Coordinates of C-alpha atoms in Angstrom, one line a residue:
M110 CA 64.0 92.0 117.0
E111 CA 64.9 93.1 112.9
K112 CA 67.8 94.7 114.6
N113 CA 69.4 92.3 116.7
R114 CA 68.9 89.7 113.9
K115 CA 72.2 87.9 113.1
A116 CA 72.8 88.5 109.0
S117 CA 73.1 85.0 107.4
P118 CA 76.8 84.6 106.3
S119 CA 77.4 85.3 102.1
P120 CA 78.7 83.0 99.9
M121 CA 81.9 85.0 99.6
E122 CA 82.9 85.4 103.3
E123 CA 81.5 82.3 104.6
D124 CA 81.7 79.6 102.0
L125 CA 85.1 80.9 100.1
L126 CA 87.0 82.4 103.0
I127 CA 86.1 80.2 105.9
G128 CA 85.0 76.7 103.7
G129 CA 81.3 75.6 104.0
V130 CA 80.1 72.5 105.8
G131 CA 77.5 70.2 103.6
G132 CA 76.5 69.9 100.3
G133 CA 74.4 73.3 100.0
K134 CA 77.2 75.7 101.3
S135 CA 79.5 73.4 98.9
V136 CA 77.5 74.1 96.1
R137 CA 76.7 77.8 96.8
G138 CA 80.8 78.2 97.6
W139 CA 81.5 77.0 94.1
E140 CA 79.3 79.3 92.2
V141 CA 80.9 82.3 94.2
F142 CA 84.4 81.1 92.9
R143 CA 83.0 80.5 89.9
E144 CA 81.8 84.1 89.8
E145 CA 84.8 85.7 90.9
V146 CA 86.9 83.5 87.9
K147 CA 84.6 85.0 85.7
R148 CA 85.3 88.4 87.0
L149 CA 89.3 88.1 86.9
I150 CA 89.3 86.2 83.2
W151 CA 87.0 89.3 82.1
I152 CA 89.4 92.0 83.3
A153 CA 92.8 89.4 82.5
G154 CA 92.5 88.3 78.9
P155 CA 92.1 91.7 77.2
M156 CA 94.9 92.7 79.7
V157 CA 97.1 90.3 78.1
A158 CA 96.2 90.9 74.4
V159 CA 96.6 94.9 74.9
T160 CA 100.0 94.3 76.6
L161 CA 100.9 92.0 73.6
S162 CA 99.8 94.8 71.3
Q163 CA 101.8 97.3 72.8
Y164 CA 105.3 94.9 73.0
M165 CA 104.7 94.2 69.3
V166 CA 104.7 97.4 68.3
Q167 CA 108.6 97.6 69.5
V168 CA 109.4 94.3 68.0
L169 CA 108.4 94.3 64.9
S170 CA 109.9 97.9 64.3
V171 CA 113.2 96.1 65.6
M172 CA 112.5 93.1 63.1
M173 CA 111.8 95.3 60.1
V174 CA 115.1 97.4 60.8
G175 CA 117.2 94.6 61.2
H176 CA 116.8 93.8 57.5
L177 CA 118.8 97.2 56.8
G178 CA 122.2 96.0 57.9
E179 CA 124.0 95.2 61.1
L180 CA 124.6 98.9 62.2
S181 CA 120.7 100.1 62.1
L182 CA 119.5 97.2 64.0
S183 CA 122.5 97.4 66.4
S184 CA 121.6 101.4 66.9
T185 CA 117.8 100.5 67.1
A186 CA 117.7 97.9 69.4
V187 CA 120.1 100.3 71.8
A188 CA 118.2 102.8 71.2
I189 CA 114.8 100.8 71.8
S190 CA 116.5 99.5 75.3
L191 CA 118.0 102.6 76.8
S192 CA 114.6 104.6 76.2
G193 CA 113.0 101.8 78.3
V194 CA 115.6 101.8 80.9
T195 CA 115.6 106.1 80.9
G196 CA 111.8 106.6 80.6
F197 CA 109.3 104.5 79.3
S198 CA 109.6 102.4 82.7
L199 CA 109.1 105.3 85.0
M200 CA 105.5 105.2 83.2
D201 CA 104.9 101.8 82.8
R202 CA 106.2 98.5 83.4
E203 CA 107.5 97.3 79.8
I204 CA 107.7 93.9 77.9
K205 CA 109.8 94.2 75.4
A206 CA 113.9 94.1 75.2
N207 CA 114.5 90.4 76.0
V208 CA 113.0 89.7 72.8
Q209 CA 114.7 91.7 71.0
N210 CA 118.0 89.9 72.5
G211 CA 116.3 87.0 70.7
L212 CA 115.3 88.4 67.6
V213 CA 118.5 90.1 67.0
E214 CA 120.5 86.8 67.6
K215 CA 118.6 85.6 64.9
L216 CA 118.5 88.4 62.3
Q217 CA 122.3 89.1 62.7
L218 CA 122.9 85.3 61.8
V219 CA 120.4 85.6 58.8
D220 CA 120.2 89.2 57.5
A221 CA 122.9 90.9 58.6
P222 CA 125.6 92.0 56.6
K223 CA 129.5 90.7 58.3
T224 CA 132.1 93.0 58.4
E225 CA 135.1 92.8 60.8
N226 CA 133.3 94.6 63.5
S227 CA 130.6 92.0 63.5
A228 CA 131.5 90.2 66.8
N229 CA 132.3 93.6 68.6
Y230 CA 128.7 94.6 67.3
T231 CA 127.0 92.0 68.4
E232 CA 128.4 91.6 71.9
F233 CA 127.8 95.3 72.7
L234 CA 124.5 94.7 71.5
K235 CA 123.9 91.9 73.8
S236 CA 125.4 93.5 76.8
S237 CA 123.2 96.6 76.4
Q238 CA 119.9 94.9 76.5
I239 CA 118.0 94.7 79.5
D240 CA 114.7 92.9 81.0
P241 CA 112.5 95.0 81.6
A242 CA 109.6 92.3 81.6
V243 CA 109.9 91.3 84.8
S244 CA 109.6 94.9 86.0
N245 CA 106.4 95.4 88.2
I246 CA 105.4 98.9 88.6
G247 CA 105.8 102.4 87.1
M248 CA 104.8 105.6 88.3
A249 CA 101.4 105.2 86.4
S250 CA 100.6 101.9 88.4
A251 CA 99.7 104.2 91.6
L252 CA 96.5 105.2 89.8
E253 CA 95.7 101.2 90.1
T254 CA 95.3 102.1 93.7
L255 CA 93.8 105.6 93.8
C256 CA 91.6 105.3 90.9
G257 CA 90.6 101.9 92.0
Q258 CA 89.5 102.4 95.5
A259 CA 87.9 105.7 94.6
F260 CA 85.5 103.5 91.8
G261 CA 84.9 101.1 94.7
A262 CA 83.9 103.8 96.9
C263 CA 81.5 105.5 94.5
Q264 CA 83.8 108.7 94.1
Y265 CA 83.7 108.5 90.6
R266 CA 84.7 112.2 89.8
K267 CA 87.9 111.5 91.7
V268 CA 88.6 108.8 89.1
G269 CA 88.9 111.5 86.6
I270 CA 90.4 113.9 88.5
Q271 CA 93.4 111.3 89.7
T272 CA 93.8 110.3 86.0
Q273 CA 94.2 114.2 85.2
T274 CA 96.9 114.4 87.7
A275 CA 98.6 111.9 87.2
I276 CA 98.7 112.9 83.3
L277 CA 100.2 116.3 84.6
C278 CA 102.4 114.8 86.9
L279 CA 104.0 112.5 83.9
T280 CA 104.5 115.0 81.8
L281 CA 106.4 117.3 84.0
V282 CA 108.7 114.1 84.5
C283 CA 109.0 113.7 80.4
I284 CA 110.5 117.3 80.4
P285 CA 114.0 116.1 81.9
L286 CA 114.1 113.1 80.3
S287 CA 113.5 114.3 76.8
F288 CA 116.5 116.1 77.3
L289 CA 118.1 113.5 78.4
W290 CA 117.4 111.8 75.5
F291 CA 118.1 114.5 72.9
Y292 CA 121.8 114.3 74.5
M293 CA 121.9 110.5 74.5
E294 CA 124.5 110.2 71.4
K295 CA 127.0 112.6 73.5
L296 CA 126.1 110.7 77.0
L297 CA 126.9 107.1 74.9
I298 CA 130.2 108.2 73.7
F299 CA 131.2 109.8 77.0
T300 CA 130.8 106.1 79.0
G301 CA 133.4 104.7 75.8
Q302 CA 130.4 102.9 73.5
E303 CA 131.5 102.7 70.0
P304 CA 131.1 106.1 68.1
M305 CA 128.9 104.8 65.1
I306 CA 126.5 103.1 67.4
S307 CA 126.3 105.5 69.6
R308 CA 125.3 108.5 66.8
E309 CA 123.0 106.4 65.3
A310 CA 121.1 105.2 68.7
G311 CA 121.2 108.9 69.8
K312 CA 119.0 109.8 66.3
F313 CA 116.9 106.8 66.6
T314 CA 116.3 108.1 70.8
A315 CA 115.6 111.8 69.8
C316 CA 113.3 110.4 67.6
L317 CA 111.3 108.5 69.4
I318 CA 110.5 111.9 72.4
P319 CA 107.0 112.0 70.9
A320 CA 106.7 109.1 72.1
L321 CA 107.8 109.2 75.5
F322 CA 105.1 112.4 76.3
S323 CA 102.4 110.3 74.6
Y324 CA 103.3 107.2 77.2
A325 CA 102.5 110.5 79.8
L326 CA 98.9 110.4 78.8
T327 CA 98.3 106.6 77.4
Q328 CA 99.1 104.8 80.9
P329 CA 97.0 107.0 82.8
L330 CA 94.3 106.3 80.5
V331 CA 94.7 102.5 80.6
R332 CA 94.5 102.7 84.6
Y333 CA 91.6 104.9 84.2
F334 CA 89.9 102.3 82.7
Q335 CA 91.3 99.7 84.2
A336 CA 90.0 100.7 87.5
Q337 CA 86.6 100.4 85.9
S338 CA 87.5 97.1 84.2
L339 CA 86.9 98.3 80.9
T340 CA 88.9 96.5 79.1
V341 CA 87.4 96.6 75.4
P342 CA 88.6 100.2 75.0
M343 CA 91.7 99.5 75.9
L344 CA 91.9 96.4 73.6
V345 CA 90.8 98.3 70.6
S346 CA 92.9 100.7 70.6
S347 CA 95.9 98.5 71.3
S348 CA 94.5 96.4 68.5
V349 CA 93.8 99.2 66.1
S350 CA 97.3 100.7 66.6
L351 CA 99.3 97.6 66.2
C352 CA 97.5 97.3 62.5
V353 CA 98.2 100.6 61.7
H354 CA 101.8 100.5 63.0
V355 CA 102.6 97.3 60.6
P356 CA 102.1 99.0 57.1
L357 CA 103.2 102.5 58.2
C358 CA 106.6 101.0 59.6
W359 CA 107.5 99.2 56.6
A360 CA 106.4 102.0 54.1
L361 CA 109.0 104.4 55.9
V362 CA 111.7 102.2 56.8
F363 CA 111.5 100.7 53.4
K364 CA 109.9 103.3 50.7
S365 CA 111.0 106.4 52.4
S366 CA 114.8 107.8 53.1
L367 CA 114.1 107.8 56.6
G368 CA 115.7 104.2 56.8
N369 CA 115.5 103.1 60.4
L370 CA 114.5 106.2 61.8
G371 CA 111.3 105.4 60.1
A372 CA 110.5 103.0 62.6
A373 CA 111.0 105.4 65.6
V374 CA 108.4 107.9 63.6
A375 CA 105.8 104.6 63.3
I376 CA 106.3 104.4 67.0
D377 CA 105.2 107.8 67.6
V378 CA 102.3 107.7 65.3
S379 CA 100.9 104.6 66.7
Y380 CA 101.6 105.7 70.3
W381 CA 99.6 109.0 69.7
L382 CA 97.2 107.4 67.8
N383 CA 96.1 104.8 70.6
V384 CA 96.5 108.4 73.3
A385 CA 93.4 109.7 70.8
L386 CA 91.3 106.3 70.7
L387 CA 91.4 106.4 74.2
V388 CA 90.8 110.1 74.8
L389 CA 88.0 109.8 72.3
F390 CA 86.2 106.7 74.3
A391 CA 86.5 108.3 77.4
W392 CA 85.2 111.5 76.1
Y393 CA 81.9 110.3 74.5
S394 CA 80.9 107.1 76.1
Q395 CA 78.7 106.6 78.0
S396 CA 80.1 104.3 80.2
C397 CA 82.3 107.1 81.3
E398 CA 79.7 109.5 82.1
K399 CA 80.2 109.2 85.9
T400 CA 83.7 109.2 86.1
R401 CA 84.5 111.7 83.4
A402 CA 85.9 115.2 85.0
T403 CA 86.3 118.5 82.9
V404 CA 89.8 120.3 83.7
S405 CA 90.3 122.2 86.5
L406 CA 92.6 123.4 89.1
E407 CA 91.8 120.3 91.3
M408 CA 93.9 118.3 89.2
F409 CA 97.1 120.1 91.2
H410 CA 95.7 119.1 94.5
G411 CA 96.3 115.5 94.4
V412 CA 99.9 115.9 92.9
G413 CA 101.5 115.2 96.3
E414 CA 99.3 111.9 97.2
F415 CA 100.2 110.8 93.9
F416 CA 103.9 110.8 93.9
R417 CA 103.9 109.0 97.4
F418 CA 102.6 106.3 95.3
A419 CA 104.3 107.1 92.3
I420 CA 107.9 107.5 93.5
P421 CA 107.9 103.8 95.6
S422 CA 106.7 102.3 92.2
A423 CA 109.4 103.9 90.3
V424 CA 112.0 102.6 92.8
M425 CA 110.5 99.1 92.9
I426 CA 110.6 98.7 89.2
C427 CA 114.3 100.0 88.8
L428 CA 115.6 97.5 91.7
E429 CA 114.3 94.8 89.8
W430 CA 115.1 95.8 86.8
W431 CA 118.8 96.9 87.5
S432 CA 119.2 92.8 89.0
F433 CA 118.8 91.3 85.8
E434 CA 120.4 94.6 83.6
L435 CA 123.3 93.0 86.0
L436 CA 123.2 89.9 85.2
I437 CA 123.5 90.3 81.5
L438 CA 126.2 92.2 82.5
L439 CA 128.1 89.6 84.5
S440 CA 127.4 86.8 81.5
G441 CA 129.6 89.2 79.3
L442 CA 132.4 88.5 81.7
L443 CA 132.4 84.9 81.9
P444 CA 134.3 82.6 79.6
N445 CA 132.8 82.1 76.1
P446 CA 130.8 85.3 77.0
E447 CA 128.8 85.1 73.5
L448 CA 127.7 81.7 74.1
E449 CA 126.8 82.7 77.7
T450 CA 125.1 86.1 77.1
S451 CA 122.7 84.1 73.6
V452 CA 121.8 81.4 76.0
L453 CA 120.9 83.8 79.0
S454 CA 119.3 85.8 76.2
V455 CA 117.0 83.2 75.1
C456 CA 115.9 82.4 78.8
L457 CA 115.4 85.9 79.9
T458 CA 113.3 86.2 76.2
T459 CA 111.0 83.3 77.1
I460 CA 110.2 84.0 80.6
S461 CA 109.3 87.9 79.6
T462 CA 106.9 86.4 77.2
L463 CA 105.2 84.3 79.5
Y464 CA 105.4 86.7 82.0
M465 CA 102.4 88.4 80.1
I466 CA 99.9 85.7 81.2
P467 CA 100.1 86.0 85.4
Y468 CA 100.5 89.9 84.5
G469 CA 96.6 89.7 83.2
F470 CA 96.1 87.9 86.4
G471 CA 98.1 90.6 88.6
A472 CA 96.3 93.5 86.8
A473 CA 92.9 92.0 87.3
A474 CA 93.7 91.3 91.0
S475 CA 94.4 94.6 91.5
T476 CA 91.3 96.2 90.1
R477 CA 89.3 94.0 92.1
I478 CA 91.1 94.1 95.7
S479 CA 91.1 97.8 95.0
N480 CA 87.5 98.5 94.3
E481 CA 86.4 96.1 97.1
L482 CA 88.6 97.5 99.7
G483 CA 87.3 101.3 98.2
A484 CA 83.8 100.3 98.6
G485 CA 84.5 99.1 102.0
N486 CA 84.3 94.8 101.6
P487 CA 87.3 93.7 103.4
R488 CA 86.4 90.3 103.2
A489 CA 85.5 90.1 99.6
A490 CA 89.0 91.7 98.9
K491 CA 90.2 89.1 100.8
G492 CA 88.3 86.3 98.9
V493 CA 89.5 87.5 95.4
V494 CA 92.9 87.1 96.7
R495 CA 92.1 83.1 97.5
V496 CA 90.5 83.2 93.7
V497 CA 93.2 84.7 91.9
M498 CA 96.0 82.4 93.6
S499 CA 94.0 79.7 92.6
L500 CA 94.0 80.6 89.2
A501 CA 98.1 81.8 89.1
V502 CA 98.4 78.1 90.4
V503 CA 96.5 76.6 87.4
E504 CA 98.0 78.9 85.2
M505 CA 101.6 78.1 86.1
G506 CA 100.8 74.7 86.2
I507 CA 99.7 74.1 82.7
V508 CA 102.6 76.7 81.2
S509 CA 105.5 75.2 83.1
I510 CA 104.6 71.8 82.0
A511 CA 104.1 73.1 78.1
L512 CA 107.7 74.4 78.2
F513 CA 109.3 71.5 80.1
L514 CA 107.8 69.0 77.5
S515 CA 109.0 71.1 74.1
R516 CA 112.3 71.9 75.9
K517 CA 114.4 70.3 73.3
V518 CA 113.1 72.6 70.0
F519 CA 112.1 75.9 71.7
G520 CA 115.3 77.1 71.7
Y521 CA 115.3 76.8 67.8
T522 CA 112.5 79.8 67.9
F523 CA 116.2 82.1 68.8
S524 CA 118.6 80.0 67.2
S525 CA 119.9 77.9 64.9
E526 CA 123.1 77.0 66.7
K527 CA 123.3 73.9 68.0
E528 CA 126.0 75.0 70.9
V529 CA 123.3 77.4 71.8
V530 CA 120.2 75.1 71.5
D531 CA 121.7 72.1 73.7
Y532 CA 122.7 75.0 76.2
V533 CA 119.0 76.1 76.5
T534 CA 118.0 72.5 76.8
R535 CA 119.9 72.0 79.7
M536 CA 118.7 75.3 81.5
A537 CA 114.9 74.4 80.4
P538 CA 114.2 72.8 84.2
L539 CA 115.6 76.0 85.8
V540 CA 113.3 78.3 83.2
C541 CA 110.5 76.3 84.2
L542 CA 111.1 77.2 87.9
S543 CA 111.3 80.6 86.9
V544 CA 107.6 80.3 85.4
I545 CA 106.5 79.1 88.6
F546 CA 108.1 82.0 90.7
D547 CA 106.7 84.5 87.8
S548 CA 103.2 83.2 87.9
L549 CA 103.1 83.6 91.8
Q550 CA 105.3 87.0 92.0
G551 CA 103.2 88.6 89.1
V552 CA 99.7 88.1 90.8
L553 CA 100.9 89.2 94.3
S554 CA 102.5 92.5 92.9
G555 CA 99.1 93.0 91.4
V556 CA 97.7 92.6 95.1
A557 CA 100.5 94.7 96.2
R558 CA 99.2 97.7 93.7
G559 CA 95.5 97.0 94.5
C560 CA 96.3 97.4 98.3
G561 CA 99.1 100.6 98.2
W562 CA 102.1 98.4 99.0
Q563 CA 104.4 99.9 96.6
H564 CA 106.7 100.9 99.1
I565 CA 106.9 97.5 100.8
G566 CA 107.4 96.0 97.3
A567 CA 110.5 98.5 97.2
Y568 CA 112.1 96.9 100.4
V569 CA 111.2 93.6 99.3
N570 CA 113.1 93.9 95.9
L571 CA 116.1 95.5 97.4
G572 CA 116.2 92.5 100.1
A573 CA 115.6 89.9 97.5
F574 CA 117.6 90.4 94.7
Y575 CA 120.9 92.6 96.0
L576 CA 121.0 91.2 99.3
C577 CA 120.1 87.7 98.2
G578 CA 120.0 87.1 94.3
I579 CA 122.7 89.0 92.8
P580 CA 125.4 87.9 95.4
V581 CA 124.2 84.1 95.0
A582 CA 124.4 84.7 91.2
A583 CA 128.2 86.1 91.2
F584 CA 129.3 83.5 93.6
L585 CA 127.6 80.2 91.4
G586 CA 128.8 81.8 88.3
F587 CA 132.4 82.8 88.9
R588 CA 133.4 80.9 92.1
T589 CA 131.8 77.1 91.4
G590 CA 132.4 76.6 87.8
L591 CA 128.4 76.8 86.7
R592 CA 128.8 80.1 84.4
G593 CA 125.7 81.1 82.9
L594 CA 124.1 78.3 84.9
G595 CA 124.7 79.6 88.2
L596 CA 123.8 83.2 86.9
W597 CA 120.4 82.1 86.3
I598 CA 120.3 79.9 89.8
G599 CA 121.4 83.1 91.8
I600 CA 119.0 85.6 90.3
Q601 CA 116.0 82.8 90.8
T602 CA 116.9 82.6 93.7
G603 CA 116.4 86.2 94.1
A604 CA 112.9 85.5 93.0
F605 CA 112.0 83.0 95.0
V606 CA 113.0 85.2 98.3
Q607 CA 111.0 87.8 96.5
T608 CA 108.0 86.0 95.7
V609 CA 108.3 84.1 99.3
L610 CA 108.2 87.9 101.1
L611 CA 105.3 89.3 98.8
A612 CA 103.5 85.8 99.9
V613 CA 104.0 86.3 103.9
V614 CA 102.9 90.2 103.5
T615 CA 99.4 89.3 101.6
S616 CA 99.1 86.3 104.4
C617 CA 99.5 88.9 106.9
V618 CA 97.3 91.5 105.8
N619 CA 94.4 93.3 108.4
W620 CA 92.3 93.6 105.8
E621 CA 89.7 95.4 107.6
K622 CA 92.4 97.7 108.5
Q623 CA 93.2 98.0 104.5
A624 CA 90.0 99.1 103.8
R625 CA 89.5 101.4 106.7
E626 CA 92.6 103.4 105.1
A627 CA 91.3 103.2 101.5
R628 CA 87.8 105.0 102.8
E629 CA 89.6 107.4 105.2
R630 CA 92.1 108.3 102.4
L631 CA 89.3 108.8 99.8
F632 CA 86.8 111.0 102.4
E633 CA 89.6 112.4 104.3
G634 CA 88.2 111.9 107.6
R635 CA 84.7 113.2 106.9
N636 CA 81.4 111.5 107.9
L637 CA 83.6 108.1 107.3
P638 CA 81.2 105.4 106.8
Q639 CA 81.8 102.7 109.2
I640 CA 83.9 99.6 108.0
S641 CA 80.8 96.8 108.4
T642 CA 81.1 93.1 108.2
S643 CA 78.0 92.5 107.4
P644 CA 77.7 90.1 104.4
A645 CA 77.7 91.4 100.8
P646 CA 74.6 90.0 98.6
K647 CA 75.0 86.4 97.0
L648 CA 75.8 86.4 93.5
A649 CA 73.1 84.9 90.9
A650 CA 74.8 81.4 89.3
D651 CA 73.7 82.6 86.0
S652 CA 75.0 86.1 85.9
T653 CA 77.0 87.8 83.4
P654 CA 80.5 88.5 84.2
T655 CA 79.7 91.7 86.5
I656 CA 82.7 93.9 87.3
S657 CA 81.6 96.3 90.0
P658 CA 82.3 95.6 93.3
S659 CA 80.6 93.7 95.7
K660 CA 77.5 95.7 96.9
P661 CA 78.3 97.4 100.4
T662 CA 75.6 97.2 103.3
A663 CA 73.7 100.2 104.3
S664 CA 76.6 101.4 106.7
L665 CA 78.8 101.1 103.9
A666 CA 76.7 103.2 101.3
P667 CA 78.5 106.6 99.9
A668 CA 79.1 109.7 101.9
P669 CA 76.2 111.9 102.8
A670 CA 75.3 114.6 101.0
N671 CA 77.5 117.0 103.6
A672 CA 80.4 114.7 102.7
P673 CA 82.2 115.5 99.0
H674 CA 81.8 113.1 96.4
G675 CA 84.8 114.0 94.6

């Protein structure tokens, strides 16, 4: 009798995914929705703050260096931009470069000494800037799949071992990159760049090499904590690092003989301080007791698996990143290139900054979905998608409306030139549309990371930006007389296609298959528990935001004693 009794539907499965009928079910569905919102915001809010703190370290460095003069500003901004292209982006997506564009323009108008080469410096600097902000996934984001699913499956020790594997792999990747950074001056001169800027940029990039290696530890540790929804340690460490960076950078730039190189040293110190704080918390906190693993040869066993996810992640980020690089380069070929590049820089800066919000929701979605798939709760994972997409719609509505209402004034944040501000005002409706695409795409990218679809994301970006976005941008910018407006329409056409393709992929997912594949990978086919469609227990309406995955049924319990738990 008991065996054949039909299990009552859970709120997540019946009310949230299918939709309940009747007042009782509606109330119960709303309670489940509200609890999932709490879980997501509990992760997303701190992740936005963490991203902002990391972002401000480099932006504040450029702001301080900008007061030393045009050459120092130009070389520093170029060095940080190139370090993002050739190094930091491989570890993680970066949100930094385009804000430097706006700051560069503003600082040059106010503080930079005017020389006969000012126009050349300005144009070179702006054409060197790129937009890593919209980049989605770096190599370290492979851990969002691996660690998140391992934690959900209660394979706690695997979380620590996979983090060690990622640190090992990224450190090895840093070795050839460090040689590239060391000889950056010669590379820039070889490509025909201005010798003075190349020389100073090369020195700055060489001084950033310690920061590169710190990133090989920081980003895996961030994913380690994120998989466990331990956002407070990341928030504290990044905030402390930023607070230390501000006075340290000021002292090294203005009170020492290092000049602009003092900013590089300050970045090194701040990044390594962040690493030290994260390591201390991981090693001594009771919250990490289950996932803590001593260093052993086991880290070498997962190298192949890590690169299977990490390489598509790097391809995905580079394809999208380079498309925005091409947009800036194309703007330099238009009539009145200084105006066109300035306006596009302001627009890219705006969406880069606002992208932090959907990135936070994407990180939360990645964590929750990977946890649920690892736990063998496919329908709960599907429910997370519904909730996080609802949050994305609300967020994009609020932000885009606020941006549109302030369209006549926000251009003054970046430039005091009326011609630039008026042009930005004309572009504002399209920028609002970009915010909508970014809000949806950022969350869908988080879903992809949680499921391990990095390879699909690479194909999506290839088709969206290189078969659609860039060709349309070139045609509208140069053939129709729309100029910068046409370039922006074109690249946002690519963003629209990217969003649609990711949405189609997400809507067609077989969640039971995703959960089965995740657990087959985790348990390596040995004594694999069966995926159950029986419901997860109801969440209490007055519970605090518990971040652990929905508890699986008995058939989904961790592997038996003779199956390894990592």
